[in-house]
Amino acid sequence: MTSRTPRDSRLRLVRAPYPRAEKRGETPRDAARPLSAAPGAVSDRRARRPAPRPPEGTPAPAELASGARAGLAAAVRVARWADAALRPGPRPPSAAPDGPGSGTLSDATAERAAAELGLTPDQVRADWDTARLAGLVEVHGDSARPGWRLRAWDRDDTAVLRGWVALFDAWSLAHPAPPRLAPAAVAEVVEAMPQVLSFLQLSAGPVPVPQLLDLLDQRVTELRTERCEIPYGPPVSHHHPSKEALRAAPLDQPDPADCLGDTPLPVLLDWALCGLAAVGALTYADGQATLTPLGSWAVWVKLEQICVAAQSPAGHIEQSAEDMLRGCARLRPNAARAEYRAWLAARPVGSAVTDLLTAARGEDALLRGLAFEALRVVGAPAEAEVRAVVDEASLRPYALLWLAEQEGADPEDVHLVLTREESTWLWIDTAAAVADHGEAQVLVRHLDSAVQPTVPALLDEVRRAGHPRTVQVLVALAAAHPDPTLAKAVRRAAFQVHTGGE
């Protein structure tokens, strides 16, 4: 920024305070978002961590994305049909679910789609559910809208792979367990399957089902021991029957509350492997299972995320929300998001969201921005609690931007949800984060992100904003700015706010 006087200073309008990196498959520029919400903006001098390399033989990202596109082609087709055929109005008929917040298609919509796409209504519903799980469709209350991934599907391999991983994470929802299986036993198997998948990934080839059954039995036993439960049910037989025999096995059983162990573990493993095969994570035939290239890559990604968090200097997983956010403050955006995911995975989503919002209410503006970055990783499950804080002055701008993104607003226009006063308040809050944690030149650059066209207009609105850190921000900006005339005007504004004068 060149030296200039308050009279003729013109400020550049920044149109997207919170652009999504997924839009173009790249990390957004720090200058285009509030610096308090950008982990990498506070310390650009930290050396970038070398990106971990996937195991030898892993296909290139473009090839993996091609496989994901092929596997999700039917879901994309239904999502695009809904986007084109049901677009009129902000709440399209595709958003007429069978129940509030259910996100399921109405009978009329499913039948219409089936007729136009040459499918059955059941196929349409199944593809619609897959689209929802992959983030191609986003449900907000009683409305459904095309997700950002659908918009970026043909041009952004990163968006495609993230969509497939979201489906991979939700395999047990995409392929529900038979209703007669004991829910507690199903939950145990879902919890134990990551270790089975890790073993498959390390094996890098076909693994006989009896070997997987032994591993699953060991892991389920460990889980019960960790919960101090008494083992129940007969021991697992190492003789593995055929898949046909498993599927023919009677599922009638006593009340799970009386005897959860009556559900045969081989039946549960068969269901889990079929579910993972249905989403394209593995192949399952002839008594053995093999991870697909996509499945192997996804398991490696999950393991790397755990390793990154475990190797963090502060041990973020075990820390409170506030300490975790402080530990992430000097990480690059991608590394910080990996830490958020690991921290969130270690606790119930409800309590995690509550803890993040509590940290956001503190005096440190940097934590406020970082808390909402972590809430972006949470996504839709945090919507109700974020909506509940919209009336809190310190959180309102962050919450409105977060909600606009969740509702599918274009990143280039998301700032339009804020009034001029709210944008000014956010500008001051961001400047406070920079003043506390950043460097002088970063604070000077932040001047260019104001929505006001001139410095006098900015100072006039800053004086009226009522932000508790206004005086400190203006004093810090005056001390940092190289233009003496502008610095003098900023100091005068700080004095006027301090004394309550005009």
mmCIF file of N, CA and C in Angstrom, residues 4 25 44 99 182 197 279 389 404 460 485 493:
data_model
loop_
_atom_site.group_PDB
_atom_site.id
_atom_site.type_symbol
_atom_site.label_atom_id
_atom_site.label_comp_id
_atom_site.label_asym_id
_atom_site.label_seq_id
_atom_site.Cartn_x
_atom_site.Cartn_y
_atom_site.Cartn_z
ATOM 1 N N ARG A 4 -0.465 7.596 1.183
ATOM 2 C CA ARG A 4 -1.493 8.442 0.617
ATOM 3 C C ARG A 4 -2.222 9.158 1.738
ATOM 4 N N GLY A 25 -10.122 -25.761 -6.019
ATOM 5 C CA GLY A 25 -9.167 -26.809 -5.699
ATOM 6 C C GLY A 25 -7.861 -26.280 -5.154
ATOM 7 N N ASP A 44 3.154 -16.020 8.453
ATOM 8 C CA ASP A 44 3.490 -16.537 7.134
ATOM 9 C C ASP A 44 4.931 -17.021 7.059
ATOM 10 N N GLY A 99 -40.648 -35.418 5.560
ATOM 11 C CA GLY A 99 -40.762 -34.905 6.920
ATOM 12 C C GLY A 99 -39.768 -33.798 7.117
ATOM 13 N N ALA A 182 -29.102 -56.888 16.011
ATOM 14 C CA ALA A 182 -29.098 -56.105 17.255
ATOM 15 C C ALA A 182 -28.360 -54.787 17.037
ATOM 16 N N LEU A 197 -10.091 -52.260 8.189
ATOM 17 C CA LEU A 197 -9.697 -51.565 6.953
ATOM 18 C C LEU A 197 -8.205 -51.243 6.955
ATOM 19 N N VAL A 279 -20.127 -48.987 -1.645
ATOM 20 C CA VAL A 279 -19.667 -47.613 -1.872
ATOM 21 C C VAL A 279 -18.366 -47.568 -2.672
ATOM 22 N N VAL A 389 -26.877 -18.481 18.045
ATOM 23 C CA VAL A 389 -26.015 -17.403 18.544
ATOM 24 C C VAL A 389 -26.028 -16.181 17.631
ATOM 25 N N ALA A 404 -24.640 -18.664 5.771
ATOM 26 C CA ALA A 404 -24.773 -18.423 4.337
ATOM 27 C C ALA A 404 -24.013 -19.464 3.534
ATOM 28 N N ASP A 460 -15.036 7.024 10.274
ATOM 29 C CA ASP A 460 -16.327 7.513 10.751
ATOM 30 C C ASP A 460 -17.214 6.351 11.198
ATOM 31 N N THR A 485 0.382 11.350 7.694
ATOM 32 C CA THR A 485 -0.902 12.053 7.659
ATOM 33 C C THR A 485 -2.044 11.108 7.990
ATOM 34 N N ALA A 493 -9.011 9.692 15.526
ATOM 35 C CA ALA A 493 -10.229 8.886 15.664
ATOM 36 C C ALA A 493 -10.181 8.069 16.951
#
